[in-house]
Amino acid sequence: MATRKDLANAIRALSMDAVQKANSGHPGAPMGMAEIAEELWNNHLSHNPKNPEWANRDRFVLSNGHGSMLIYSLLHLTGYALPMDELKTFRQLHSKCAGHPEYGYAPGVETTTGPLGQGIANGVGFAMAEKLLASQFNKPGHDVVDHNTYVFLGDGCMMEGVSHEACALAGTWGLGKLTAFWDDNGISIDGHIEGWYTDDTAKRFESYGWHVQSVDGHDVAAIGAAIVAAKKVTDKPSLICCKTVIGMGSPNKSGSHDCHGSALGLEEVAATRANIGWPHEPFVIPADVYAGWDATAKGATAEAAWNDKFAAYAKAFPAEAAEFTRRTSGTLPANWKQATDAIISATNEKAETVATRKASQNVIGALAPLLPEFLGGSADLTGSNLTSCSSFTHVDGKKPGNYISYGVREFGMFAIMNGMALHGGLVPFGGTFHMFSDYAKSALRMAALMKQRSIAVLTHDSIGQGEDGPTHQPIENTAGLRLIPNMDVWRPGNSTETAVAWVAAVERKNGPSSLVLSRQNVPGMKHDAAQFDLMRKGGYVLSDVAGAQVIIIANGSELELAVKAAAELNAAGTKVRVVSMPSTNVFDRQDKAYKDSVLTPGVVRVAVEAGVTDFWRKYVGLEGAVVGIDTFGESAPGNVLLKHFGFTVENVVATVKSVL
């Protein structure tokens, strides 16, 4: 029968062997955290390897994702569908064992990690989602939402600013079912960290409102006792500071940065085998070690017990059980299409002259009663982003609600939202000024990479922002977001397009959306109902004439300029088509026939957008023109700035004439 030392050493062996075979990777963290992982996964983690999607499983996040062989070893050993051949192809093309854990590749990987600090922020999102869903669905004697979130993180995660943002908020929320394990090994890529990281981490987390313990990270009994103690503290998240030796077991490289980011080398691998008493060949795991790790029977029992609990819940509360099943499956309400069609039609009928941020708030207010999984928030700009509505109840300290004040934490907000979206059962959105999407860019990119449904509400979208000046005027941000693969960026030009953008964003299940909205009012515009579906194609013919000589493409607050310029030009005999393109990303996915019907080949084009001009060259070519801005803005009222930088009907007319 395998000893616990054997079980931990299996992680060390698989990790150093896979990294050595790939001649690439990070063996030190898996070798140093082997005992922590063995204690947690064998004695505390509730999961079912045969059903990685079980709704009430505990969530495990490896925030220090460079140590990815740790989670791959755990998944393989405990019985997930991750065969040894996948471990042998670690870091190779099409392997499920990518260089960093990738969501959707290996079963059991809950989130993509690697950009340090974001994993622990995702973990906060998982725990917040659990708390919110528990408050919404649990009944006395029926705790159907009742699971923990465990996060491993290293010194690098602790140094990254996003971990401060998320962990401080976790303390405020009192997330008692979140437990983090800090791999306190004192080493990062550059060496011993005392020259650049001297925080009193324990006191820092205590000041956040966390329950903090410190243990020897190689003492399984101490680790187990700390986990038990952490779970007893139900009103605070817990941090277990685990003092470890990086590369534990390596006789010549442990305790140094030499084993952090590169293979040990064949000689050191052999020496490590001898040192830890592991006589087996590379990638060979004895049957008794597999038996000691196998979690399939225990996992099946745990899920079956929960299934019985849920059956009793469904009998007592059939409506709530059906709603829970719908929401955790990601299915929209049965009346969604009918209801949202009515919202779009009513919005169009009003044709209000309002800022698109205000139009967005109106749509949020209409969607919230229809969509109980809607979870809103803002990074301390609720009154400016207009992201709240009367249907939302606000988080008040440690009391759950469906609207969150994230504080001035843009990066943390979107990283937390990624965890919520991954957890399931919620459709999160968060607001900030568009300028500060730069702070959050990495989390937005991760949402796109993981194909998660989260929605960014980005207001004050151009120099029309006005008096706050160039620091708050996002000239390049919209183009930058459009360049992120799998990110849908919507910049609607009126209230109807705003409603369509919101519905499309909620319906999208395979990626995030960014709604880029104006501070200033835009004219109301009543559309033919036939245009609603065309809006959803990202770009459509707004107005047309036979034999158009030029196409003006516009969106957002500049759509008005295009319409007025076209009217003036058409009256003077120049035939102009106006194309509204609220989402270039969505338009680009349409088939060639549709795109050609909107942007007729051979017809010269002019694009109008209060942002950088180079992006639009893909649509207008070198022979066309762009009315845009390639300098930083100025501080003045928005209408003054728009005129100053050439966003006038006169300039659009002159630009069109210049290309004919």
XYZ file of C-alpha atoms in Angstrom:
660
model
C 0.000 0.000 0.000
C 1.346 3.406 -1.005
C 2.342 5.834 1.740
C 1.383 9.470 1.715
C 4.997 10.238 0.884
C 4.610 8.046 -2.212
C 1.472 9.927 -3.212
C 3.210 13.290 -2.965
C 6.278 11.979 -4.753
C 4.100 10.881 -7.669
C 3.398 14.578 -8.277
C 7.099 15.371 -8.092
C 8.014 12.597 -10.495
C 5.346 13.385 -13.088
C 6.116 17.087 -12.917
C 9.861 16.794 -13.360
C 9.508 14.094 -16.036
C 7.025 16.041 -18.154
C 9.033 19.256 -17.921
C 12.209 17.359 -18.747
C 10.640 15.651 -21.781
C 9.376 18.999 -23.069
C 12.635 20.683 -22.029
C 10.368 23.537 -21.011
C 8.311 24.390 -17.975
C 8.342 25.059 -14.242
C 8.992 22.003 -12.049
C 9.756 23.877 -8.821
C 6.248 24.871 -7.707
C 4.631 21.420 -8.233
C 7.497 19.751 -6.373
C 7.255 22.253 -3.526
C 3.455 22.110 -3.187
C 3.092 18.318 -3.500
C 2.137 17.745 0.149
C -0.364 20.628 0.160
C -1.984 19.244 -2.987
C -2.090 15.692 -1.668
C -3.772 16.704 1.586
C -6.317 18.980 -0.083
C -7.262 16.711 -2.975
C -7.362 13.453 -1.046
C -9.005 14.604 2.170
C -10.992 17.803 1.584
C -11.827 18.563 -2.045
C -15.325 17.468 -3.057
C -15.259 16.614 -6.760
C -16.191 13.865 -9.188
C -13.572 13.036 -11.841
C -16.230 11.319 -13.942
C -18.371 14.462 -14.036
C -16.192 17.599 -14.010
C -19.330 19.727 -14.554
C -21.172 18.611 -11.405
C -22.886 21.805 -10.237
C -21.998 21.537 -6.543
C -18.354 20.508 -6.899
C -15.671 22.423 -5.059
C -13.693 24.712 -7.357
C -9.911 24.475 -7.484
C -7.789 27.217 -9.051
C -4.046 27.054 -9.673
C -3.340 30.781 -9.724
C 0.404 30.183 -10.038
C -0.364 28.624 -13.406
C 3.275 28.288 -14.464
C 3.269 25.241 -12.153
C 0.720 23.610 -14.454
C 2.134 20.113 -14.123
C 0.783 20.169 -10.588
C -2.841 20.310 -11.743
C -2.253 17.952 -14.677
C -0.716 15.410 -12.300
C -3.646 15.765 -9.896
C -6.242 15.368 -12.636
C -4.512 12.317 -14.088
C -3.915 10.618 -10.748
C -7.402 11.165 -9.350
C -9.171 9.721 -12.390
C -10.087 12.500 -14.814
C -10.072 11.778 -18.542
C -6.480 12.926 -18.895
C -4.410 9.881 -19.902
C -0.667 9.563 -19.452
C -0.106 10.151 -23.160
C -1.365 13.699 -22.671
C 1.131 14.305 -19.876
C 3.863 12.979 -22.141
C 2.978 15.640 -24.699
C 3.100 18.480 -22.157
C 3.542 21.856 -23.883
C 3.313 20.316 -27.359
C 0.911 21.294 -30.148
C -2.704 20.209 -29.482
C -1.868 18.643 -26.111
C -4.539 18.997 -23.432
C -1.614 19.772 -21.135
C -0.771 23.253 -22.379
C 2.075 25.263 -20.929
C -0.347 26.975 -18.570
C -3.738 25.534 -17.566
C -6.220 26.363 -20.322
C -9.962 26.272 -19.695
C -11.630 23.889 -22.115
C -8.530 21.788 -22.801
C -8.091 19.385 -19.903
C -11.222 18.301 -17.986
C -11.193 19.658 -14.449
C -9.349 22.888 -15.272
C -11.765 25.520 -13.980
C -10.059 28.610 -15.397
C -7.127 29.621 -17.555
C -4.259 30.819 -15.392
C -0.778 32.078 -16.087
C -1.112 35.877 -15.985
C -0.281 36.026 -12.300
C -2.836 37.333 -9.825
C -5.810 36.718 -12.070
C -6.340 33.168 -10.800
C -6.906 34.316 -7.230
C -9.194 37.064 -8.581
C -11.130 34.393 -10.511
C -11.300 32.433 -7.252
C -12.919 35.424 -5.559
C -15.446 35.413 -8.415
C -16.160 31.702 -7.933
C -16.728 32.205 -4.206
C -18.875 35.285 -4.747
C -21.005 33.378 -7.271
C -21.474 30.547 -4.765
C -22.558 32.985 -2.075
C -24.983 34.805 -4.367
C -26.558 31.617 -5.728
C -26.853 30.169 -2.227
C -28.704 33.289 -1.106
C -31.057 32.988 -4.072
C -31.784 29.248 -4.048
C -31.108 27.670 -0.655
C -34.049 27.055 1.656
C -34.094 25.970 5.311
C -32.920 22.359 5.339
C -32.144 22.471 1.613
C -28.629 23.767 1.009
C -28.329 22.801 -2.657
C -25.637 25.423 -3.267
C -22.919 24.576 -0.793
C -19.355 24.264 -2.040
C -15.908 25.677 -1.436
C -13.324 27.418 -3.587
C -9.656 26.579 -3.081
C -6.836 28.565 -4.662
C -3.103 27.897 -4.836
C -1.042 31.028 -5.386
C 2.596 32.015 -5.289
C 4.753 35.030 -4.558
C 4.166 36.408 -8.047
C 0.398 36.401 -7.538
C 0.892 38.226 -4.257
C 2.965 40.921 -5.971
C 0.549 41.556 -8.831
C -1.786 44.457 -8.119
C -4.933 42.636 -9.201
C -4.576 40.251 -6.257
C -4.701 43.221 -3.870
C -7.845 44.531 -5.570
C -9.683 41.214 -5.475
C -8.523 40.006 -2.065
C -9.418 43.259 -0.347
C -12.928 43.005 -1.759
C -13.163 39.330 -0.753
C -12.583 40.363 2.835
C -15.318 42.983 2.622
C -17.695 40.370 1.252
C -16.814 37.890 4.012
C -16.355 34.966 1.641
C -16.117 32.203 4.215
C -15.996 29.444 1.587
C -12.830 30.770 -0.060
C -9.526 29.289 1.081
C -6.213 30.293 -0.488
C -2.866 28.545 -0.020
C 0.177 30.771 -0.405
C 3.236 28.888 -1.621
C 5.682 30.878 0.491
C 8.928 29.612 -0.998
C 10.781 32.932 -1.216
C 11.819 32.421 -4.846
C 10.788 34.014 -8.132
C 12.440 33.941 -11.543
C 15.053 36.536 -10.610
C 16.046 34.684 -7.444
C 15.460 35.215 -3.723
C 12.640 37.710 -3.337
C 13.795 39.568 -0.234
C 15.263 42.242 -2.498
C 11.875 43.123 -3.978
C 9.111 41.580 -1.854
C 9.193 42.258 1.875
C 5.477 42.684 2.631
C 4.163 41.244 5.852
C 1.680 39.187 3.872
C -0.104 37.727 6.878
C -0.800 41.153 8.365
C -1.820 42.476 4.985
C -4.489 39.819 4.611
C -5.604 40.238 8.202
C -6.133 43.928 7.420
C -8.310 42.890 4.468
C -10.490 40.927 6.887
C -9.142 37.436 6.135
C -8.565 34.587 8.601
C -4.831 33.849 8.392
C -2.793 30.834 9.482
C 0.826 29.822 8.912
C 2.043 26.221 8.551
C 4.933 24.093 7.369
C 3.900 23.371 3.779
C 5.455 19.902 3.903
C 3.638 18.796 7.081
C 0.436 17.125 5.886
C -1.060 16.931 9.380
C -0.551 20.657 9.936
C -1.970 21.453 6.507
C -5.036 19.315 7.176
C -5.652 20.921 10.541
C -5.365 24.374 8.964
C -7.948 23.483 6.298
C -10.363 22.232 8.950
C -9.849 25.423 10.957
C -10.343 27.567 7.843
C -13.673 25.924 7.041
C -14.925 26.623 10.567
C -14.501 30.370 9.991
C -17.614 31.023 7.947
C -17.604 34.825 7.875
C -14.107 35.410 6.484
C -12.040 34.092 3.601
C -8.967 32.178 4.732
C -5.310 32.380 3.782
C -3.020 29.514 4.737
C 0.600 30.645 4.497
C 2.557 27.508 3.612
C 6.309 27.718 4.084
C 7.763 25.465 1.401
C 10.975 24.644 -0.394
C 10.743 25.163 -4.127
C 11.815 22.069 -6.049
C 11.555 19.961 -2.884
C 13.431 16.696 -3.412
C 15.996 17.976 -5.876
C 19.336 17.574 -4.075
C 21.175 20.334 -5.959
C 18.527 22.764 -7.183
C 15.824 22.876 -4.503
C 15.476 26.193 -2.726
C 16.815 28.157 -5.694
C 15.490 29.834 -8.827
C 17.353 27.193 -10.883
C 14.289 24.945 -10.628
C 11.711 27.690 -11.109
C 11.434 28.088 -14.846
C 13.483 25.370 -16.530
C 13.932 21.615 -16.613
C 16.115 20.074 -13.921
C 18.338 18.271 -16.426
C 18.703 14.525 -16.855
C 21.379 14.161 -14.197
C 19.400 16.102 -11.604
C 16.217 14.200 -12.443
C 18.079 10.945 -11.764
C 19.543 12.358 -8.561
C 16.095 13.496 -7.433
C 14.660 10.022 -8.036
C 17.293 8.558 -5.780
C 16.887 11.303 -3.197
C 13.097 10.897 -2.797
C 13.142 7.114 -3.096
C 11.251 6.893 -6.400
C 12.771 3.981 -8.350
C 10.235 3.947 -11.195
C 10.917 4.849 -14.808
C 9.664 8.182 -16.216
C 5.863 8.357 -16.474
C 5.405 5.064 -14.612
C 3.020 5.134 -11.641
C 2.653 1.962 -9.536
C -0.829 0.491 -9.098
C -0.873 1.130 -5.355
C -0.112 4.821 -5.931
C -2.960 5.061 -8.435
C -5.206 3.343 -5.885
C -4.185 5.853 -3.216
C -5.100 8.742 -5.479
C -8.250 7.417 -7.180
C -11.179 9.730 -6.380
C -13.782 8.255 -8.720
C -15.696 6.185 -6.170
C -15.643 8.934 -3.551
C -16.642 11.500 -6.158
C -19.554 9.399 -7.416
C -20.791 8.979 -3.859
C -20.579 12.708 -3.186
C -22.475 13.591 -6.345
C -25.115 10.910 -5.700
C -25.707 12.314 -2.226
C -26.154 15.772 -3.690
C -28.501 14.406 -6.367
C -30.672 12.962 -3.606
C -30.608 16.311 -1.819
C -31.562 18.118 -5.002
C -34.405 15.647 -5.677
C -35.841 16.449 -2.246
C -35.408 20.160 -2.977
C -37.185 19.781 -6.328
C -40.092 18.030 -4.638
C -40.447 20.771 -2.056
C -39.632 23.705 -4.347
C -40.267 22.649 -7.952
C -40.180 26.158 -9.446
C -36.881 27.023 -7.793
C -35.358 23.687 -8.827
C -36.382 24.230 -12.447
C -34.944 27.737 -12.349
C -31.681 26.469 -10.840
C -31.375 23.865 -13.584
C -32.077 26.446 -16.273
C -29.572 28.927 -14.961
C -26.742 26.465 -14.348
C -27.203 25.101 -17.877
C -26.816 28.617 -19.292
C -30.226 28.543 -20.964
C -32.118 31.821 -21.291
C -35.734 32.116 -20.063
C -38.401 30.540 -22.268
C -39.982 33.906 -23.038
C -36.666 35.571 -23.866
C -37.176 36.086 -27.612
C -40.700 37.397 -27.295
C -39.811 39.694 -24.415
C -36.631 41.112 -25.947
C -38.306 41.676 -29.300
C -40.877 43.737 -27.413
C -38.132 45.687 -25.608
C -36.409 46.520 -28.902
C -39.684 47.514 -30.554
C -40.718 49.726 -27.632
C -37.297 51.381 -27.557
C -37.500 52.022 -31.283
C -41.006 53.442 -31.003
C -39.887 55.988 -28.397
C -36.821 56.983 -30.458
C -35.570 59.057 -27.528
C -32.787 61.590 -27.840
C -30.549 60.387 -25.028
C -26.947 59.425 -24.436
C -26.347 55.782 -25.285
C -25.263 55.263 -21.662
C -28.787 56.356 -20.675
C -30.319 54.171 -23.366
C -28.249 51.335 -21.910
C -29.649 51.969 -18.435
C -33.163 51.827 -19.858
C -32.428 48.444 -21.434
C -30.854 47.134 -18.221
C -34.023 48.130 -16.386
C -36.121 46.238 -18.911
C -33.916 43.125 -18.921
C -33.404 42.785 -15.157
C -36.919 41.518 -14.267
C -36.723 39.107 -17.193
C -33.254 37.779 -16.328
C -32.763 36.854 -12.653
C -29.180 35.736 -13.366
C -28.279 39.308 -14.365
C -25.509 40.547 -12.036
C -24.478 44.155 -12.442
C -21.758 46.331 -11.055
C -19.478 49.287 -11.533
C -15.969 50.292 -10.502
C -17.166 53.244 -8.400
C -18.929 54.955 -11.318
C -22.514 53.744 -11.011
C -23.993 57.224 -11.384
C -21.862 57.921 -14.442
C -21.993 54.520 -16.129
C -25.739 54.299 -15.389
C -25.440 50.576 -14.714
C -27.977 50.233 -11.923
C -31.764 50.104 -11.990
C -34.653 49.716 -9.570
C -34.736 45.927 -10.000
C -31.265 45.525 -8.520
C -30.522 45.057 -4.830
C -27.097 46.306 -3.867
C -24.463 44.348 -1.983
C -24.298 46.011 1.412
C -21.141 44.961 3.214
C -21.554 41.216 3.610
C -25.179 41.019 2.466
C -25.568 39.537 -1.027
C -27.417 41.344 -3.781
C -27.437 41.455 -7.558
C -25.631 44.771 -7.934
C -22.028 45.136 -6.798
C -20.063 48.267 -6.035
C -16.563 47.061 -6.867
C -14.808 50.214 -5.724
C -12.027 51.730 -7.816
C -10.835 48.311 -9.002
C -11.339 48.016 -12.767
C -8.915 45.131 -13.303
C -10.149 43.281 -10.234
C -13.776 43.760 -11.265
C -13.403 42.153 -14.674
C -11.180 39.351 -13.341
C -13.776 38.603 -10.640
C -16.489 38.656 -13.314
C -14.540 36.024 -15.252
C -14.722 33.745 -12.218
C -18.457 34.378 -11.891
C -19.056 33.568 -15.549
C -16.976 30.388 -15.276
C -18.883 29.319 -12.173
C -22.183 29.436 -14.028
C -25.672 30.540 -13.077
C -24.923 34.250 -13.496
C -24.568 36.710 -16.391
C -22.204 39.381 -15.028
C -21.645 42.870 -16.371
C -19.449 45.647 -15.060
C -19.105 49.321 -15.860
C -16.309 51.846 -15.952
C -15.152 54.748 -18.098
C -13.945 53.455 -21.464
C -10.552 55.053 -20.792
C -10.020 52.673 -17.888
C -10.617 49.585 -19.978
C -6.837 49.853 -20.332
C -6.511 48.980 -16.653
C -8.723 45.937 -17.222
C -7.419 44.874 -20.644
C -5.766 41.652 -19.496
C -8.938 40.422 -17.777
C -11.014 41.348 -20.830
C -8.558 39.418 -22.973
C -8.826 36.409 -20.661
C -12.629 36.458 -20.984
C -12.216 36.314 -24.753
C -9.577 33.577 -24.527
C -11.814 31.455 -22.290
C -14.951 32.184 -24.377
C -16.877 33.462 -21.358
C -20.090 35.471 -21.392
C -19.245 38.656 -19.538
C -20.242 42.148 -20.552
C -18.223 45.343 -20.209
C -20.188 48.597 -20.086
C -17.709 51.274 -21.159
C -19.079 54.803 -21.087
C -17.671 58.257 -21.913
C -16.381 56.778 -25.123
C -14.614 59.603 -26.993
C -13.466 63.221 -26.969
C -17.167 63.917 -26.446
C -16.324 63.106 -22.808
C -15.278 66.733 -22.686
C -13.894 68.689 -19.766
C -11.979 65.896 -18.029
C -9.439 66.193 -20.820
C -7.170 63.782 -22.686
C -6.524 61.579 -19.644
C -10.186 60.555 -19.822
C -10.730 60.635 -23.592
C -10.249 57.158 -25.111
C -8.915 57.813 -28.597
C -7.396 54.360 -29.230
C -9.307 52.119 -26.817
C -12.179 51.077 -29.074
C -9.822 50.005 -31.840
C -7.677 48.166 -29.298
C -10.612 46.177 -27.953
C -11.682 45.273 -31.489
C -8.288 43.676 -32.044
C -8.798 41.139 -29.233
C -9.813 37.846 -30.878
C -13.319 36.712 -29.867
C -14.247 40.066 -28.296
C -17.433 41.605 -29.680
C -17.298 45.398 -29.447
C -20.559 47.313 -29.898
C -20.649 51.095 -30.331
C -24.345 51.822 -30.921
C -25.489 55.055 -32.532
C -28.903 55.390 -30.918
C -31.233 53.833 -28.371
C -32.544 51.097 -30.693
C -29.048 49.933 -31.606
C -28.192 49.990 -27.890
C -31.082 47.645 -27.116
C -30.047 45.295 -29.925
C -26.437 45.324 -28.678
C -27.510 44.417 -25.133
C -29.703 41.542 -26.308
C -26.926 40.216 -28.546
C -24.400 40.426 -25.692
C -26.628 38.475 -23.304
C -27.426 35.854 -25.925
C -23.769 35.333 -26.801
C -22.510 32.242 -24.982
C -19.071 31.841 -26.530
C -17.370 35.077 -25.637
C -17.487 38.518 -23.998
C -18.950 41.745 -25.317
C -17.945 45.356 -24.758
C -20.622 48.022 -25.041
C -18.977 51.368 -25.836
C -21.381 54.168 -24.928
C -21.570 57.939 -25.167
C -21.740 60.514 -22.422
C -23.464 63.054 -24.677
C -26.945 62.782 -26.123
C -27.472 61.332 -29.584
C -30.601 61.973 -31.659
C -33.461 59.544 -31.528
C -33.971 57.567 -34.709
C -36.913 55.400 -35.663
C -35.997 52.339 -37.724
C -37.989 50.012 -39.916
C -38.585 46.784 -38.009
C -36.770 44.909 -40.783
C -33.559 46.636 -39.694
C -33.563 45.072 -36.214
C -32.199 41.758 -37.463
C -29.753 43.574 -39.730
C -28.368 45.482 -36.738
C -27.515 42.120 -35.215
C -25.237 41.482 -38.169
C -22.971 44.257 -36.891
C -23.371 46.519 -39.913
C -26.296 47.363 -42.166
C -27.565 49.842 -44.713
C -29.229 52.602 -42.737
C -30.255 54.676 -45.746
C -29.696 54.198 -49.464
C -30.155 55.674 -52.906
C -30.010 53.982 -56.282
C -26.558 54.001 -57.832
C -24.708 55.202 -54.740
C -21.385 56.843 -55.603
C -20.010 56.799 -52.058
C -20.667 54.940 -48.823
C -20.346 56.690 -45.472
C -19.685 54.228 -42.639
C -20.287 55.482 -39.106
C -21.277 54.413 -35.617
C -21.821 55.758 -32.145
C -22.353 59.466 -31.697
C -20.972 60.120 -35.195
C -23.850 58.310 -36.886
C -25.782 61.583 -36.758
C -23.031 63.323 -38.748
C -23.175 60.658 -41.438
C -26.935 60.972 -41.795
C -26.865 64.773 -42.023
C -23.899 64.833 -44.397
C -25.572 62.271 -46.647
C -28.753 64.330 -46.759
C -26.808 67.419 -47.803
C -24.812 65.539 -50.428
C -27.841 63.742 -51.857
C -29.685 67.059 -52.130
C -26.732 68.442 -54.107
C -26.701 65.469 -56.488
C -24.019 63.256 -54.967
C -25.536 59.851 -54.299
C -24.645 58.587 -50.822
C -25.425 55.391 -48.914
C -25.134 55.467 -45.121
C -23.966 52.298 -43.370
C -24.276 52.020 -39.619
C -21.662 49.662 -38.230
C -22.173 49.298 -34.478
C -19.986 46.155 -34.320
C -17.164 45.603 -36.774
C -16.374 42.253 -35.142
C -19.856 40.892 -35.758
C -19.985 42.351 -39.270
C -16.705 40.650 -40.152
C -18.238 37.258 -39.323
C -21.007 37.628 -41.902
C -20.760 35.857 -45.246
C -19.243 37.599 -48.245
C -22.565 38.071 -49.993
C -24.014 40.030 -47.095
C -20.895 42.124 -46.585
C -20.793 42.964 -50.287
C -24.462 43.963 -50.185
C -23.636 46.492 -47.478
C -20.213 47.653 -48.680
C -20.571 47.285 -52.450
C -17.168 46.476 -53.992
C -15.833 49.295 -56.088
C -17.802 52.037 -54.368
C -15.569 54.531 -52.585
C -16.018 54.776 -48.818
C -15.561 57.256 -45.985
C -15.578 56.176 -42.326
C -16.509 58.488 -39.467
C -15.589 57.668 -35.855
C -14.160 59.754 -33.035
C -11.142 57.481 -32.655
C -7.904 56.486 -34.362
C -8.119 56.323 -38.138
C -5.859 53.397 -39.080
C -8.376 50.782 -37.931
C -10.885 51.870 -40.582
C -8.495 51.387 -43.505
C -9.607 47.738 -43.717
C -13.037 49.035 -44.790
C -12.225 52.177 -46.793
C -8.879 51.163 -48.316
C -6.200 53.644 -49.312
C -8.480 55.276 -51.841
C -11.103 56.131 -49.233
C -10.908 58.468 -46.246
C -11.463 58.492 -42.501
C -12.802 61.320 -40.378
C -11.165 60.466 -37.071
C -8.615 61.626 -34.531
C -5.003 60.532 -34.226
C -3.926 62.893 -31.456
C -4.836 63.064 -27.804
C -7.814 65.252 -26.996
C -8.095 68.476 -25.026
C -9.995 69.757 -22.007
C -13.140 71.610 -23.059
C -16.868 70.977 -23.356
C -17.535 67.974 -25.549
C -19.401 69.850 -28.260
C -16.544 72.331 -28.531
C -14.015 69.522 -28.883
C -16.008 67.681 -31.529
C -16.126 70.815 -33.646
C -12.461 71.607 -32.958
C -11.330 68.168 -34.149
C -13.460 68.200 -37.284
C -16.487 66.155 -36.292
C -18.908 68.401 -38.157
C -21.290 67.909 -41.036
C -19.235 70.360 -43.071
C -16.038 68.365 -42.639
C -17.718 65.052 -43.439
C -19.192 66.590 -46.622
C -15.799 68.006 -47.594
C -14.100 64.679 -46.932
C -16.601 62.833 -49.117
C -16.061 65.324 -51.936
C -12.305 64.878 -51.609
C -12.478 61.179 -52.524
C -14.829 61.558 -55.496
